[in-house]
Short mmCIF file of C-alpha atoms and ligand atoms in Angstrom, two decimals:
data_model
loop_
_atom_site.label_atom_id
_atom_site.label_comp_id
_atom_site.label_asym_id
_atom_site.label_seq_id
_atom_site.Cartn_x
_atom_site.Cartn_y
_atom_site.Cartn_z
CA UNK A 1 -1.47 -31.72 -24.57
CA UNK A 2 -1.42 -31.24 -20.64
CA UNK A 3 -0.25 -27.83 -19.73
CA UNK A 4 3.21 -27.53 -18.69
CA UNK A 5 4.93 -24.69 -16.08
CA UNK A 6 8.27 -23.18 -16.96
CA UNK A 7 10.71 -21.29 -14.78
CA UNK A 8 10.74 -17.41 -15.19
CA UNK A 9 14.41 -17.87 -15.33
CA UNK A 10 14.58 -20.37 -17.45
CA UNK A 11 17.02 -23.29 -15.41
CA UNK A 12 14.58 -25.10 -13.76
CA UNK A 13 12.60 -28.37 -14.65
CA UNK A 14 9.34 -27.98 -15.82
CA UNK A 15 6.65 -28.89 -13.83
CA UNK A 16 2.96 -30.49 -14.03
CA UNK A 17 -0.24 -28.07 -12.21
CA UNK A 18 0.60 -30.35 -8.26
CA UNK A 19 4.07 -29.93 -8.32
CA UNK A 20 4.40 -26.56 -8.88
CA UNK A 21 1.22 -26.15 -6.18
CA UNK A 22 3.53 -27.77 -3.69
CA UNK A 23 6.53 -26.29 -4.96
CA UNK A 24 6.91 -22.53 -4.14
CA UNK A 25 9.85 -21.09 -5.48
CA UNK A 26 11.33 -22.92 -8.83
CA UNK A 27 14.98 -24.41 -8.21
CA UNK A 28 17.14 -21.44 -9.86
CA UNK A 29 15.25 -18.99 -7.95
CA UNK A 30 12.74 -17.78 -10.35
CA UNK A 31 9.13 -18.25 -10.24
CA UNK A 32 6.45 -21.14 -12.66
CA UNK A 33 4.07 -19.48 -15.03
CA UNK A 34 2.08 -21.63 -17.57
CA UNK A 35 4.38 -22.46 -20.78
CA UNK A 36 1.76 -20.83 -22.90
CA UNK A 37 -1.74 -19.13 -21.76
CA UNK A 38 -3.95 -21.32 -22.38
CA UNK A 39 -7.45 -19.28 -24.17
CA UNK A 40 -10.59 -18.56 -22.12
CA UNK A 41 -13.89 -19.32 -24.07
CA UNK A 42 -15.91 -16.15 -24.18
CA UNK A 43 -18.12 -16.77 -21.75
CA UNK A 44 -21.78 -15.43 -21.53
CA UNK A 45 -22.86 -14.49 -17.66
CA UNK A 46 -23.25 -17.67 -15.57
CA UNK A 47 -22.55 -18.40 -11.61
CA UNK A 48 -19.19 -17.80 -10.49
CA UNK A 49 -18.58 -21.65 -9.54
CA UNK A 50 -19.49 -22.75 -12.98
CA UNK A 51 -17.12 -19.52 -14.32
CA UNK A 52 -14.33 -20.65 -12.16
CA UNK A 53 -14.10 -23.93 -12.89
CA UNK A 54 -14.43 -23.59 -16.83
CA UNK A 55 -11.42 -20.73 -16.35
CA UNK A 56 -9.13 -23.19 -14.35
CA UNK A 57 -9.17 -26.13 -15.94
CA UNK A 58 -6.83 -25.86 -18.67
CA UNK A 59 -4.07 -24.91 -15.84
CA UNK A 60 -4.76 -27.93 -13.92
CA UNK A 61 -2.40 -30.04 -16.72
CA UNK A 62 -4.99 -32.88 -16.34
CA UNK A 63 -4.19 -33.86 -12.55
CA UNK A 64 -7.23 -33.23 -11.16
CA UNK A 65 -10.72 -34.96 -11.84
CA UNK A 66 -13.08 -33.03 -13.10
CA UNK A 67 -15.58 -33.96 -10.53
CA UNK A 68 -13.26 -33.09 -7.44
CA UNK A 69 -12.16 -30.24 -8.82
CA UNK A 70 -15.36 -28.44 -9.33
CA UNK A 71 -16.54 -29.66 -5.90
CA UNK A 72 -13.42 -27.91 -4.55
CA UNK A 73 -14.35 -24.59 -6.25
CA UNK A 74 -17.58 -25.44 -4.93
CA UNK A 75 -17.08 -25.16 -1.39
CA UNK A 76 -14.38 -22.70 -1.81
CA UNK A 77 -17.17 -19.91 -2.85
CA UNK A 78 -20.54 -21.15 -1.09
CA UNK A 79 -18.70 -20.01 2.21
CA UNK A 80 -18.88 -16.51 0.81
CA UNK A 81 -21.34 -13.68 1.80
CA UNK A 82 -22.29 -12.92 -0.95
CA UNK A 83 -24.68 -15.12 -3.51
CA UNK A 84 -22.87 -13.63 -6.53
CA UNK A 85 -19.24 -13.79 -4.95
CA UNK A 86 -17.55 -11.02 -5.96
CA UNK A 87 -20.70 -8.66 -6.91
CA UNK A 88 -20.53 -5.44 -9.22
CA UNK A 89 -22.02 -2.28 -8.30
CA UNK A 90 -21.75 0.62 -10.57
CA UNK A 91 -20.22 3.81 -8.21
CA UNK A 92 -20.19 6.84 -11.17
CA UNK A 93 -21.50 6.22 -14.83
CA UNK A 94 -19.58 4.19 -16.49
CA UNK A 95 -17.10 3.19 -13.69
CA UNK A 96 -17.91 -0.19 -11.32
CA UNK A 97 -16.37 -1.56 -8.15
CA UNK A 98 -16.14 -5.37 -8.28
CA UNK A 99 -16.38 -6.29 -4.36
CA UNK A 100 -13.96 -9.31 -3.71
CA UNK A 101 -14.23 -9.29 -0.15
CA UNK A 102 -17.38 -11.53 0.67
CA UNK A 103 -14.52 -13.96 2.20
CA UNK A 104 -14.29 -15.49 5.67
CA UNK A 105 -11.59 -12.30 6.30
CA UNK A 106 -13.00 -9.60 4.62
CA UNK A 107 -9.67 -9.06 1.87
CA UNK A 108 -9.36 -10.05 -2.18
CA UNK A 109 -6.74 -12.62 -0.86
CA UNK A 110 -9.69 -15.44 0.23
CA UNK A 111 -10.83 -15.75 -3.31
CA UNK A 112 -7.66 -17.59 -4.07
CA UNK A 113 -6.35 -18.66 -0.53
CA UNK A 114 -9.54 -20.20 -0.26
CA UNK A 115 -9.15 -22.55 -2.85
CA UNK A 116 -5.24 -22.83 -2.47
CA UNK A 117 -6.19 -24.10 0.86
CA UNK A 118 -8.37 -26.94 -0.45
CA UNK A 119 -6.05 -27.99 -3.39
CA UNK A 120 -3.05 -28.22 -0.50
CA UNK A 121 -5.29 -30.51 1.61
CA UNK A 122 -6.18 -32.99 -1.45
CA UNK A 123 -3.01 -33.55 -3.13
CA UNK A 124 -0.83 -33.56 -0.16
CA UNK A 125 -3.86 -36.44 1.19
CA UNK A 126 -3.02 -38.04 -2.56
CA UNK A 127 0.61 -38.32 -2.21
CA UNK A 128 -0.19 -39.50 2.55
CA UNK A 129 2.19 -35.91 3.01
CA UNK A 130 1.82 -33.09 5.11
CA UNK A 131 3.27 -29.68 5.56
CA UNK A 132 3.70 -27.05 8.47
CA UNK A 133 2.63 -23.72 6.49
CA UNK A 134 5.11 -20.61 8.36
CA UNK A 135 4.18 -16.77 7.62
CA UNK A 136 4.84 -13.67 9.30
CA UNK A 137 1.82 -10.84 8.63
CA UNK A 138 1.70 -7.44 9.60
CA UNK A 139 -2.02 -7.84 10.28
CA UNK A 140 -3.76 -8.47 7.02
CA UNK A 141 -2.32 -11.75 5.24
CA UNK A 142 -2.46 -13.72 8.26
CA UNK A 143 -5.87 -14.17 8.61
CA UNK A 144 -6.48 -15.22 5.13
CA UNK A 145 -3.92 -17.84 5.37
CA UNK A 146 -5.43 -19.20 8.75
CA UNK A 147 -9.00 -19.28 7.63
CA UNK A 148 -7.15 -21.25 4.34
CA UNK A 149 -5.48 -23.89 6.41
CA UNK A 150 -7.75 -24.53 9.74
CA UNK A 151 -9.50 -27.93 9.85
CA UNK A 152 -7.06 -29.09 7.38
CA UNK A 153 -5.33 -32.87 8.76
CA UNK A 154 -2.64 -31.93 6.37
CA UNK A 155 -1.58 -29.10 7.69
CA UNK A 156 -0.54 -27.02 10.48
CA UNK A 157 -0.27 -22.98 10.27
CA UNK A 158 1.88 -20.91 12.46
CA UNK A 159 1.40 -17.48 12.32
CA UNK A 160 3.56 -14.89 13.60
CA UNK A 161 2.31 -11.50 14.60
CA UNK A 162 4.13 -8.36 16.45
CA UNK A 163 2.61 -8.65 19.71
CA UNK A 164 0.43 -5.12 20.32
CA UNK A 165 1.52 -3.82 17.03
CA UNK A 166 -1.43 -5.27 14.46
CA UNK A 167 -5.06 -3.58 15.32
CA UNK A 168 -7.40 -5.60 17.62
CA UNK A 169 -10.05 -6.40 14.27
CA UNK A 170 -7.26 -8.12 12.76
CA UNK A 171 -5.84 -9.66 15.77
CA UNK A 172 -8.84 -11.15 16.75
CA UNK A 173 -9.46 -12.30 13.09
CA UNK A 174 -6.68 -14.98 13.56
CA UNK A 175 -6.72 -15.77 16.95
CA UNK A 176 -10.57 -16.41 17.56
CA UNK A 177 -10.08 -19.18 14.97
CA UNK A 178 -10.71 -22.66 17.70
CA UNK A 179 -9.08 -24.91 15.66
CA UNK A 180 -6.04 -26.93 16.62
CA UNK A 181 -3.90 -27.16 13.76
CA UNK A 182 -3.44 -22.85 13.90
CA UNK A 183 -1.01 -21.18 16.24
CA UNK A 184 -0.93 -17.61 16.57
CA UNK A 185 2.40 -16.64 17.56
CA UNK A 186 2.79 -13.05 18.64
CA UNK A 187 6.43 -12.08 18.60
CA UNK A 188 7.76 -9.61 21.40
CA UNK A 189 9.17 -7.58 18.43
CA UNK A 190 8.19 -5.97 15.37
CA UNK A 191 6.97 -7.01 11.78
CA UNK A 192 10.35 -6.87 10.79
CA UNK A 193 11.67 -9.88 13.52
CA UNK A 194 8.54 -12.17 12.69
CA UNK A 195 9.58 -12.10 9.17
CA UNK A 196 13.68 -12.44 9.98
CA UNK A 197 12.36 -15.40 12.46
CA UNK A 198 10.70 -16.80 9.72
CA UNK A 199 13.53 -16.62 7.08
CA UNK A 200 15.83 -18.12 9.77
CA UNK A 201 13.44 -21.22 9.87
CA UNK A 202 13.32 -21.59 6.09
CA UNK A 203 17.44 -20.89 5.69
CA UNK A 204 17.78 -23.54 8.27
CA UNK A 205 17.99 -26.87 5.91
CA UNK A 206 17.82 -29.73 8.08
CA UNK A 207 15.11 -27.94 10.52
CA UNK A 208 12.70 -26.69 7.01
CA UNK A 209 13.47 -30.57 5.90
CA UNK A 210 12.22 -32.07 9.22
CA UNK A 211 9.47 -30.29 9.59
CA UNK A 212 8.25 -30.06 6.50
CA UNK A 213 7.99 -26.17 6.34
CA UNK A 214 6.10 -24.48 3.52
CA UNK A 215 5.02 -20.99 2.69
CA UNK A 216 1.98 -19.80 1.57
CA UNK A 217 2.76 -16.48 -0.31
CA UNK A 218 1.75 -14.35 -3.17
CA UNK A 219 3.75 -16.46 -5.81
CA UNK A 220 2.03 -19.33 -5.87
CA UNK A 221 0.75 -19.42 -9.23
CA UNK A 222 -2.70 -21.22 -7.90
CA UNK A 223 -3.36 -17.98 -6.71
CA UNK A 224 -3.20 -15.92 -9.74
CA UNK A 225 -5.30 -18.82 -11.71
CA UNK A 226 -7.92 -18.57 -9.26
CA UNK A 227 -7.74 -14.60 -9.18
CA UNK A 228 -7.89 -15.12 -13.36
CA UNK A 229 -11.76 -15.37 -12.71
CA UNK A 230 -12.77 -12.39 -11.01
CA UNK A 231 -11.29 -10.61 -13.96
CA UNK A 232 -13.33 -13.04 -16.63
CA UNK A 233 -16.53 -12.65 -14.27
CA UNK A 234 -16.31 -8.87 -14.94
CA UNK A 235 -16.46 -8.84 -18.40
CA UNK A 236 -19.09 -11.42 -18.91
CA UNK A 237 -21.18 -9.41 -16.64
CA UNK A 238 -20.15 -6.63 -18.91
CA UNK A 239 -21.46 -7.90 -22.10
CA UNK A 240 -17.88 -8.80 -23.00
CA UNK A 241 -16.95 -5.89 -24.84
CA UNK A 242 -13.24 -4.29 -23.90
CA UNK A 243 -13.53 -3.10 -20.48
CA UNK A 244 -10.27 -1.48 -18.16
CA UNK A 245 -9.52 -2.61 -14.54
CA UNK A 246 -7.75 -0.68 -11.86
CA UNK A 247 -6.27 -2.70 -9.28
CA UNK A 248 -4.53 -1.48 -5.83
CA UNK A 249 -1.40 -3.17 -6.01
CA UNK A 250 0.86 -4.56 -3.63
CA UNK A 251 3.31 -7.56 -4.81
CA UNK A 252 1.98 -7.66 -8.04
CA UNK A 253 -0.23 -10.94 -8.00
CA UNK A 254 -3.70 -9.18 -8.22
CA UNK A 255 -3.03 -7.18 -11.35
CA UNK A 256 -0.58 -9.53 -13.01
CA UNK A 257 -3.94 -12.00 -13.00
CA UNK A 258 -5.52 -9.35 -14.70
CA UNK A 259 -3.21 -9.40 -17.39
CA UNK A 260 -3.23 -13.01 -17.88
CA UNK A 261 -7.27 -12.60 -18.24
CA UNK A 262 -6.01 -10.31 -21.23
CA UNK A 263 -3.49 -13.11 -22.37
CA UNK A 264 -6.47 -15.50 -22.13
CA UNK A 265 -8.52 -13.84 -24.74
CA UNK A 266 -10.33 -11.56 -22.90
CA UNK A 267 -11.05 -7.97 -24.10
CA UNK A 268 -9.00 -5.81 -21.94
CA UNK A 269 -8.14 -1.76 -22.85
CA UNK A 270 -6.20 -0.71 -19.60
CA UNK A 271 -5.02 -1.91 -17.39
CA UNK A 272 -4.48 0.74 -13.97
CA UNK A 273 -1.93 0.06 -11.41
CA UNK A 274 -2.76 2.26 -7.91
CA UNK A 275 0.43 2.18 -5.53
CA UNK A 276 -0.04 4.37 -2.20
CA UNK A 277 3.20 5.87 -1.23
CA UNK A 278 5.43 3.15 -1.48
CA UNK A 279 5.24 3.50 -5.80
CA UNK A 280 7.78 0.92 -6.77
CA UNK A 281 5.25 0.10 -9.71
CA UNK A 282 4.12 3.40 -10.16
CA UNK A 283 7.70 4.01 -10.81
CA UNK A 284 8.58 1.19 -12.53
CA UNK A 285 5.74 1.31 -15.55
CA UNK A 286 6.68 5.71 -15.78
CA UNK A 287 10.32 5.48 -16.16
CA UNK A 288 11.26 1.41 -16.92
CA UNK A 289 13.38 1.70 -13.82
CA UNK A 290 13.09 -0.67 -11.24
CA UNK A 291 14.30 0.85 -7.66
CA UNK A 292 14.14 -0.34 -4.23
CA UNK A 293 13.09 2.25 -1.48
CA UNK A 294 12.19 1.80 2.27
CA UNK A 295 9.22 1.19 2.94
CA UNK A 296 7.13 3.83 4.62
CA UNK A 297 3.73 3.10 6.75
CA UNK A 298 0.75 4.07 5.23
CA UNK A 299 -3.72 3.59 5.84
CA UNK A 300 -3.15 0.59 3.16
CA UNK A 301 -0.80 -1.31 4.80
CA UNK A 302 -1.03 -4.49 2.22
CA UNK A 303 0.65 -2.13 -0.30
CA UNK A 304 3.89 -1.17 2.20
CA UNK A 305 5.95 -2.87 -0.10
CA UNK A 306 9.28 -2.82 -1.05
CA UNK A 307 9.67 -4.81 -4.23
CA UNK A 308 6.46 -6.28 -6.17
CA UNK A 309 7.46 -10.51 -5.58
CA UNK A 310 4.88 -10.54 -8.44
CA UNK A 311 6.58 -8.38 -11.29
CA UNK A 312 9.31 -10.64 -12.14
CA UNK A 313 6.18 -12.83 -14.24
CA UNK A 314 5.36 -9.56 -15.93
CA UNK A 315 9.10 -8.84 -16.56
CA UNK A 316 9.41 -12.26 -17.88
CA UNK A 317 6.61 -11.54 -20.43
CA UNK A 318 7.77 -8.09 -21.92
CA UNK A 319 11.38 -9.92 -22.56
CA UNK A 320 9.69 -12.11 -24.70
CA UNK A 321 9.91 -15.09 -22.38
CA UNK A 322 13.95 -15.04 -22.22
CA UNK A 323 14.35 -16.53 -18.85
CA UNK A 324 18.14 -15.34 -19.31
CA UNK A 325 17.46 -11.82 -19.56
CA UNK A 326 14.85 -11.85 -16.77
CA UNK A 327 17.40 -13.83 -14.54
CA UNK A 328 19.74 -11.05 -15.20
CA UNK A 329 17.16 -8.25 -14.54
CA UNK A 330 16.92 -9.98 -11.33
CA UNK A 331 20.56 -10.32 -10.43
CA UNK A 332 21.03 -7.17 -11.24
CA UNK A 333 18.30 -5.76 -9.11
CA UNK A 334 19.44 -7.48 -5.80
CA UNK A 335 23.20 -6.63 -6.42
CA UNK A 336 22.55 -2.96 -6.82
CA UNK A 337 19.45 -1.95 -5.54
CA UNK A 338 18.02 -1.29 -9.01
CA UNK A 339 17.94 -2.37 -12.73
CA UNK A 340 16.38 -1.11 -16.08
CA UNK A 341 14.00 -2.90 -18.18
CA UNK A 342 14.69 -2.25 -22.08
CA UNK A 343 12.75 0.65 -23.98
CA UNK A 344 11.16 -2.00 -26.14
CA UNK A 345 9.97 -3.60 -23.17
CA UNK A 346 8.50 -0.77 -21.41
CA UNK A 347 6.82 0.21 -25.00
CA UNK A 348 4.50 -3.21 -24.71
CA UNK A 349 3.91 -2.86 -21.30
CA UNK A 350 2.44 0.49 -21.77
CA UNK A 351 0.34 -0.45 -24.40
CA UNK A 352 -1.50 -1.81 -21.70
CA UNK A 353 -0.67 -0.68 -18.47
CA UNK A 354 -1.13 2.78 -17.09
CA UNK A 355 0.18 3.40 -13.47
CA UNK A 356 -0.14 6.15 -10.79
CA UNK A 357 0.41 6.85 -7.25
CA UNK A 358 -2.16 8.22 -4.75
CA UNK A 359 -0.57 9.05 -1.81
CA UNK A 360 -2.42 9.30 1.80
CA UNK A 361 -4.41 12.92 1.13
CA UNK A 362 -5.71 11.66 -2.20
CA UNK A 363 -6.56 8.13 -0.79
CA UNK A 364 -8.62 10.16 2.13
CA UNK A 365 -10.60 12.37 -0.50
CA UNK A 366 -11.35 9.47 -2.65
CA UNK A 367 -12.91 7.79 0.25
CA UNK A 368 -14.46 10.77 1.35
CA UNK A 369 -15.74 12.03 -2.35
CA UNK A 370 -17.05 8.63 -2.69
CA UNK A 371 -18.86 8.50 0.26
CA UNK A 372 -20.33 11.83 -0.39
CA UNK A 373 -21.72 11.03 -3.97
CA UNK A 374 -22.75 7.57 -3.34
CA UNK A 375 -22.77 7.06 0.43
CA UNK A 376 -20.96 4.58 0.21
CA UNK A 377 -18.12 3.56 2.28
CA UNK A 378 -14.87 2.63 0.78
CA UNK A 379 -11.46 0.83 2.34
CA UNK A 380 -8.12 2.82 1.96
CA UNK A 381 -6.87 -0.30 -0.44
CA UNK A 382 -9.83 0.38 -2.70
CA UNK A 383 -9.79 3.83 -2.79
CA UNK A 384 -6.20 3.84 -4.41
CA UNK A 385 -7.52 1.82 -6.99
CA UNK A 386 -10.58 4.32 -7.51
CA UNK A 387 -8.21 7.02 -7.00
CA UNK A 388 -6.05 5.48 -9.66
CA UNK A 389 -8.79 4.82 -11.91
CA UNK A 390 -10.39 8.55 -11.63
CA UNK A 391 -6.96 9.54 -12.86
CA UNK A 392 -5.75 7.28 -15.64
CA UNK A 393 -9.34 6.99 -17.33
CA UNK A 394 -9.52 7.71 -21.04
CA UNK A 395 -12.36 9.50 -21.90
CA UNK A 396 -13.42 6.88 -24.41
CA UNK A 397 -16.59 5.07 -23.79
CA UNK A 398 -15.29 1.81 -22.32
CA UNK A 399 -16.29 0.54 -18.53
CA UNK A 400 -13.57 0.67 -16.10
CA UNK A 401 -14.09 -2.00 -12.94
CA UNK A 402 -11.84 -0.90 -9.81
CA UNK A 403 -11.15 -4.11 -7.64
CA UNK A 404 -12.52 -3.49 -4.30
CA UNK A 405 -10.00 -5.43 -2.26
CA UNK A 406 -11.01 -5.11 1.77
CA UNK A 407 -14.42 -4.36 3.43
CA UNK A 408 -14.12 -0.67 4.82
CA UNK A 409 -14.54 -2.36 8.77
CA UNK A 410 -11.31 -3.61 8.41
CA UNK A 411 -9.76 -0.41 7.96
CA UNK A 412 -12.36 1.52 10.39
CA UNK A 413 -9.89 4.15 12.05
CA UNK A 414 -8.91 5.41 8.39
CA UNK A 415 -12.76 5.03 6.83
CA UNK A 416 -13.81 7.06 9.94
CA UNK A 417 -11.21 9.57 9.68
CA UNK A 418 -12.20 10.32 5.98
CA UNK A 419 -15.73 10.00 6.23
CA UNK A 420 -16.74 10.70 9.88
CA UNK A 421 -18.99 7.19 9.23
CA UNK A 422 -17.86 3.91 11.12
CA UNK A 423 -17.97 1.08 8.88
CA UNK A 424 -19.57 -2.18 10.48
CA UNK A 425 -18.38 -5.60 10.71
CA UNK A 426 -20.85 -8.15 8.63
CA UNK A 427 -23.32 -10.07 10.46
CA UNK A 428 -21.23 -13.02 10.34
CA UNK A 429 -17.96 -11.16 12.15
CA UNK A 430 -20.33 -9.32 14.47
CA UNK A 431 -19.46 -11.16 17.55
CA UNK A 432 -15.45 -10.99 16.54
CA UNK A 433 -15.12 -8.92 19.58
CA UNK A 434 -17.07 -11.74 22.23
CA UNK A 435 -14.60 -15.12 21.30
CA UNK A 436 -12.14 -16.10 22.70
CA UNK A 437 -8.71 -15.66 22.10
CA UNK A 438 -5.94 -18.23 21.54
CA UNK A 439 -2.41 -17.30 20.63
CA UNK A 440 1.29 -17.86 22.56
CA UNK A 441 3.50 -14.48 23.21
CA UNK A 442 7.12 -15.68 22.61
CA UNK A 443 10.51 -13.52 22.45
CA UNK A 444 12.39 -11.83 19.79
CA UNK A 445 14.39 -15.36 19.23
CA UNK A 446 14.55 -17.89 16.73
CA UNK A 447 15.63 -20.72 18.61
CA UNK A 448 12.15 -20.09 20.84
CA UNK A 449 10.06 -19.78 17.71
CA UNK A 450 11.62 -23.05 16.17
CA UNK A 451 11.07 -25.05 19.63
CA UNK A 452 7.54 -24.09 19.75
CA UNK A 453 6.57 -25.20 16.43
CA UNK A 454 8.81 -28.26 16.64
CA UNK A 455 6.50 -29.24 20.17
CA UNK A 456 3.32 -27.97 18.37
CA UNK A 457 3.51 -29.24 15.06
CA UNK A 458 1.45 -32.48 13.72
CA UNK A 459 0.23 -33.43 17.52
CA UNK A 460 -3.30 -33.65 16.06
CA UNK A 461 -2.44 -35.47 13.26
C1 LIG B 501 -2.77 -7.96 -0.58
C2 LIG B 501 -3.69 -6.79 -0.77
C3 LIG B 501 -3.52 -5.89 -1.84
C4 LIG B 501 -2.38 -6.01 -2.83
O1 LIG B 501 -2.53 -7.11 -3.70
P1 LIG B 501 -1.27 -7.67 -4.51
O2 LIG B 501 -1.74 -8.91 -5.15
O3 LIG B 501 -0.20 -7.92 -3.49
O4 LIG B 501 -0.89 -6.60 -5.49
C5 LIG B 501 -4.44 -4.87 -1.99
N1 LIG B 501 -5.46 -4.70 -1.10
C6 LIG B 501 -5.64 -5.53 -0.06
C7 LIG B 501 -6.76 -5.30 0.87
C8 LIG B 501 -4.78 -6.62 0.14
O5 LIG B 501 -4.97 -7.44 1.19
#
């Protein structure tokens, strides 16, 4: 029986592996998970592509040939840096970081954006569609999504950017990339506008339905299947025994793959949520209270979240899969600002999730301790995980893996403030600073934004 995707809130059809790729957001607002997980075989050490594509194929419901799909995978993870793909390296006895930032922008998020990408190109080619992919970033999530889409004939990517307000590494990142189907939009405004600009494009029906807008955020559920492997390559690396991840967390999608490793079959003891300041989850798995807060800036700037657009799978879960009572949860959450999950709830969660904050001093020691014992330079992101880890660590003998989510030269100012060392850009990146730059400074206005990707959109198709 092909696999099957159900609604986290339980109203919407269910939907085949393509559909809900191309989907987004299910129809009553909630978000697809698989109608049951399907099980992992245990597998022994092998390369990552042959890993990956054994993990994914049970969620692919049968719509995708075997062949294409592994070639997919295939040139997904050759572009990496790094032979092994997401390589371990043991920091302190007993506790590993798993590097996933080999990818084209140096960040966890390539590992699935890459392949999301690639899957986007072939069935949209399938069905003769295409789509113009919209996103604000603050700096970090725009890249990713660029270097996902360029090249691609069935898409175009706009990107929009607050113009002088994301650092010049990150800038450059997305608007060095020649290609003509990306447009780097920087936005005479802040974060804040570019992602109000963009919700005005997507709330404007008969605009989103003539061009064809789509999104490519964190609630895609490709990207949590392709993130499933990371977690499956650790513990096969491991021996397979029960092993504990910590995981910096942001909206949720990183870890929650984690935990559907677990619901796969594989051995999993903790599971360690870091949050920096903004501790919405840290929160959240202490008290079963879920509260929204402003957002403050901090060094890891892919964690200055308000709400985690990934917890409402988890939520889903712990209510036993009662898409009622997780639509509720919801409701009640945007109506007042905050809701409570059940005591029963929380009491399975826990039994496998352990949560803390690190706020900015602790995230600067970590990086610095680290450095110090190992010489070895860590990214703010990763530290909170380490951080996170150091703290919630039984003292049994099982192997914790923190998931090293950015290389520590795209965070340089922070890394040097810590450690007095200047992380350096790969080999690959080292010219960043010599190409040339394309992007298009527009104002503060959604009419402007809308008439530039209306002019810009599908000319090179
Ligand atoms: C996005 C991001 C995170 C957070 O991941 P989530 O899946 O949103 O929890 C952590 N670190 C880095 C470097 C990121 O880019």
């Amino acid at each position: 029986m092909s696999l099957r995707y159900v609604s986290t809130r339980g109203a919407a059809p269910t939907l085949g592996f393509s559909d809900v790729l191309l989907r987004g957001l299910a129809s009553d607002g909630g978000l697809y998970v698989p109608e049951r997980w399907p099980e992992a075989p245990l597998a022994p050490d092998r390369p990552y592509v042959d890993l990956a594509v054994e993990v994914m194929t049970p969620f692919l419901s049968g719509e995708i040939e075997a062949a294409t799909f592994a070639d997919l995978v295939s040139e997904s993870y050759t572009a990496f840096g790094h032979p092994e793909v997401a390589p371990l390296v043991e920091l302190a006895d007993g506790l590993w970081l798993m590097e996933l930032f080999h990818g084209p922008t140096l960040a966890f998020k390539d590992v699935a954006l890459q392949l999301l990408g690639r899957l986007l190109q072939f069935e949209l080619e399938r069905r003769g569609e295409r789509v113009t992919i919209v996103g604000a970033t603050s700096g970090d999530t725009g890249s990713a999504a660029i270097e996902a889409c360029r090249d691609r004939p069935a898409l175009d990517v706009f990107i929009l950017h607050p113009h002088g307000r994301v650092s010049e590494v990150q800038r450059r990142q997305m608007t060095t990339v020649g290609s003509a189907n990306v447009h780097n939009i920087a936005i005479e405004g802040s974060f804040d506008d570019c992602q109000d600009i963009v919700k005005g494009m997507f709330a404007d029906e008969s605009y989103r339905s003539r061009h064809r807008l789509a999104a490519i955020n964190s609630i895609n559920f490709a990207r949590v299947m392709a993130q499933v492997v990371y977690y499956s390559a650790a513990a096969a690396r491991l021996g397979g025994g029960p092993i504990s991840f910590a995981v910096p967390s942001g909206n949720f999608g990183n870890v929650f793959a984690g935990y559907g490793a677990m619901r796969m079959g594989l051995k999993v003891d903790r599971l360690v949520v870091g949050s920096n300041r903004n501790d919405v989850l840290t929160r959240f798995f202490h008290t079963g209270r879920l509260e929204i807060r402003d957002v403050v800036p901090t060094m890891s700037p892919s964690m200055d979240i308000a709400v985690s657009s990934n917890l409402e799978r988890l939520l889903f879960e712990a209510l036993g899969r009662d898409g009622q009572a997780t639509s509720a949860l919801m409701r009640e959450l945007r109506r007042k600002g905050a809701a409570e999950m059940p005591q029963w709830a929380m009491s399975r969660l826990r039994a496998v999730f352990s949560a803390a904050r690190v706020d900015e001093e602790a995230t600067s020691r970590v990086m610095a301790e680290v450095y110090a014992r190992t010489g070895r330079l860590i990214d703010p992101h990763t530290a909170v995980g380490v951080g996170a880890a150091l703290e919630c660590r039984g003292d049994g003998d099982v192997p914790t893996v923190a998931l090293s989510t950015a290389h520590p030269a795209k965070f340089p100012d922070a890394v040097f403030a810590a450690t007095g060392r200047r992380p350096v850009l790969p080999e690959r990146l080292a010219d960043l600073h010599d190409r040339p730059e394309r992007l298009c400074v527009l104002p503060n206005d959604l009419a402007a934004v809308q008439r530039f990707v209306a002019d810009n959109a599908g000319v090179n198709a």
